C-alpha positions as protocol buffer text, in pm:
chain_id: "A"
residue {
  index: 1
  type: UNK
  ca { x: 0 y: -6 z: -8 }
}
residue {
  index: 2
  type: UNK
  ca { x: 265 y: 244 z: 98 }
}
residue {
  index: 3
  type: UNK
  ca { x: 446 y: 189 z: -244 }
}
residue {
  index: 4
  type: UNK
  ca { x: 125 y: 242 z: -482 }
}
residue {
  index: 5
  type: UNK
  ca { x: 99 y: 579 z: -231 }
}
residue {
  index: 6
  type: UNK
  ca { x: 448 y: 694 z: -319 }
}
residue {
  index: 7
  type: UNK
  ca { x: 302 y: 578 z: -688 }
}
residue {
  index: 8
  type: UNK
  ca { x: 57 y: 838 z: -695 }
}
residue {
  index: 9
  type: UNK
  ca { x: 340 y: 1142 z: -513 }
}
residue {
  index: 10
  type: UNK
  ca { x: 580 y: 1089 z: -774 }
}
residue {
  index: 11
  type: UNK
  ca { x: 289 y: 1080 z: -1058 }
}
residue {
  index: 12
  type: UNK
  ca { x: 124 y: 1433 z: -893 }
}
residue {
  index: 13
  type: UNK
  ca { x: 488 y: 1589 z: -920 }
}
residue {
  index: 14
  type: UNK
  ca { x: 577 y: 1549 z: -1263 }
}
residue {
  index: 15
  type: UNK
  ca { x: 248 y: 1658 z: -1398 }
}
residue {
  index: 16
  type: UNK
  ca { x: 272 y: 1938 z: -1162 }
}
residue {
  index: 17
  type: UNK
  ca { x: 641 y: 1999 z: -1362 }
}
residue {
  index: 18
  type: UNK
  ca { x: 523 y: 1946 z: -1675 }
}
residue {
  index: 19
  type: UNK
  ca { x: 225 y: 2187 z: -1624 }
}
residue {
  index: 20
  type: UNK
  ca { x: 440 y: 2438 z: -1517 }
}
residue {
  index: 21
  type: UNK
  ca { x: 710 y: 2426 z: -1789 }
}
residue {
  index: 22
  type: UNK
  ca { x: 427 y: 2435 z: -2068 }
}
residue {
  index: 23
  type: UNK
  ca { x: 256 y: 2763 z: -1900 }
}
residue {
  index: 24
  type: UNK
  ca { x: 599 y: 2903 z: -1905 }
}
residue {
  index: 25
  type: UNK
  ca { x: 701 y: 2803 z: -2258 }
}
residue {
  index: 26
  type: UNK
  ca { x: 316 y: 2932 z: -2360 }
}
residue {
  index: 27
  type: UNK
  ca { x: 402 y: 3283 z: -2180 }
}
residue {
  index: 28
  type: UNK
  ca { x: 766 y: 3288 z: -2331 }
}
residue {
  index: 29
  type: UNK
  ca { x: 638 y: 3221 z: -2677 }
}
residue {
  index: 30
  type: UNK
  ca { x: 282 y: 3461 z: -2656 }
}
residue {
  index: 31
  type: UNK
  ca { x: 395 y: 3741 z: -2460 }
}
residue {
  index: 32
  type: UNK
  ca { x: 633 y: 3998 z: -2451 }
}
residue {
  index: 33
  type: UNK
  ca { x: 833 y: 4117 z: -2107 }
}
residue {
  index: 34
  type: UNK
  ca { x: 599 y: 4391 z: -1908 }
}
residue {
  index: 35
  type: UNK
  ca { x: 289 y: 4288 z: -2096 }
}
residue {
  index: 36
  type: UNK
  ca { x: 0 y: 4219 z: -1918 }
}
residue {
  index: 37
  type: UNK
  ca { x: -251 y: 3903 z: -1940 }
}
residue {
  index: 38
  type: UNK
  ca { x: -597 y: 3728 z: -1883 }
}
residue {
  index: 39
  type: UNK
  ca { x: -642 y: 3749 z: -1515 }
}
residue {
  index: 40
  type: UNK
  ca { x: -1019 y: 3917 z: -1360 }
}
residue {
  index: 41
  type: UNK
  ca { x: -1041 y: 4303 z: -1550 }
}
residue {
  index: 42
  type: UNK
  ca { x: -1013 y: 4561 z: -1266 }
}
residue {
  index: 43
  type: UNK
  ca { x: -939 y: 4244 z: -1023 }
}
residue {
  index: 44
  type: UNK
  ca { x: -618 y: 4137 z: -1089 }
}
residue {
  index: 45
  type: UNK
  ca { x: -383 y: 4101 z: -1441 }
}
residue {
  index: 46
  type: UNK
  ca { x: -70 y: 3870 z: -1535 }
}
residue {
  index: 47
  type: UNK
  ca { x: 206 y: 4081 z: -1600 }
}
residue {
  index: 48
  type: UNK
  ca { x: 516 y: 3870 z: -1766 }
}
residue {
  index: 49
  type: UNK
  ca { x: 825 y: 3913 z: -1597 }
}
residue {
  index: 50
  type: UNK
  ca { x: 1186 y: 3806 z: -1617 }
}
residue {
  index: 51
  type: UNK
  ca { x: 1398 y: 3723 z: -1317 }
}
residue {
  index: 52
  type: UNK
  ca { x: 1727 y: 3645 z: -1331 }
}
residue {
  index: 53
  type: UNK
  ca { x: 1778 y: 3589 z: -940 }
}
residue {
  index: 54
  type: UNK
  ca { x: 1645 y: 3397 z: -700 }
}
residue {
  index: 55
  type: UNK
  ca { x: 1291 y: 3438 z: -518 }
}
residue {
  index: 56
  type: UNK
  ca { x: 1271 y: 3868 z: -505 }
}
residue {
  index: 57
  type: UNK
  ca { x: 1571 y: 3891 z: -760 }
}
residue {
  index: 58
  type: UNK
  ca { x: 1775 y: 3817 z: -492 }
}
residue {
  index: 59
  type: UNK
  ca { x: 2144 y: 3779 z: -665 }
}
residue {
  index: 60
  type: UNK
  ca { x: 1960 y: 3908 z: -996 }
}
residue {
  index: 61
  type: UNK
  ca { x: 2252 y: 3848 z: -1327 }
}
residue {
  index: 62
  type: UNK
  ca { x: 2472 y: 3543 z: -1117 }
}
residue {
  index: 63
  type: UNK
  ca { x: 2372 y: 3238 z: -1206 }
}
residue {
  index: 64
  type: UNK
  ca { x: 2663 y: 3079 z: -1203 }
}
residue {
  index: 65
  type: UNK
  ca { x: 2659 y: 3150 z: -858 }
}
residue {
  index: 66
  type: UNK
  ca { x: 2301 y: 3075 z: -808 }
}
residue {
  index: 67
  type: UNK
  ca { x: 2375 y: 2709 z: -965 }
}
residue {
  index: 68
  type: UNK
  ca { x: 2624 y: 2647 z: -729 }
}
residue {
  index: 69
  type: UNK
  ca { x: 2401 y: 2694 z: -402 }
}
residue {
  index: 70
  type: UNK
  ca { x: 2145 y: 2481 z: -611 }
}
residue {
  index: 71
  type: UNK
  ca { x: 2371 y: 2178 z: -694 }
}
residue {
  index: 72
  type: UNK
  ca { x: 2574 y: 2214 z: -337 }
}
residue {
  index: 73
  type: UNK
  ca { x: 2163 y: 2206 z: -160 }
}
residue {
  index: 74
  type: UNK
  ca { x: 2067 y: 1891 z: -368 }
}
residue {
  index: 75
  type: UNK
  ca { x: 2397 y: 1731 z: -315 }
}
residue {
  index: 76
  type: UNK
  ca { x: 2342 y: 1785 z: 106 }
}
residue {
  index: 77
  type: UNK
  ca { x: 1972 y: 1692 z: 65 }
}
residue {
  index: 78
  type: UNK
  ca { x: 1990 y: 1374 z: -125 }
}
residue {
  index: 79
  type: UNK
  ca { x: 2291 y: 1259 z: 136 }
}
residue {
  index: 80
  type: UNK
  ca { x: 2090 y: 1360 z: 433 }
}
residue {
  index: 81
  type: UNK
  ca { x: 1759 y: 1139 z: 275 }
}
residue {
  index: 82
  type: UNK
  ca { x: 2025 y: 865 z: 192 }
}
């Protein structure tokens, strides 16, 4: 039973990642940076913004530093998990 539950979670995670990537590709192909689209008029809009950093643009334009931090975190998480 536990194995089946784990498989369902893996499938759900994969589906979320695939949907996320598909939406991002659609936005990049359909809109230019700064363009407003969708949402509820007068209530909320979506604006296509490019962020080259981490959350809240921390370390903007430092993709190498962000890559090293991400790889180090993944290795640490894997070691902890094992």
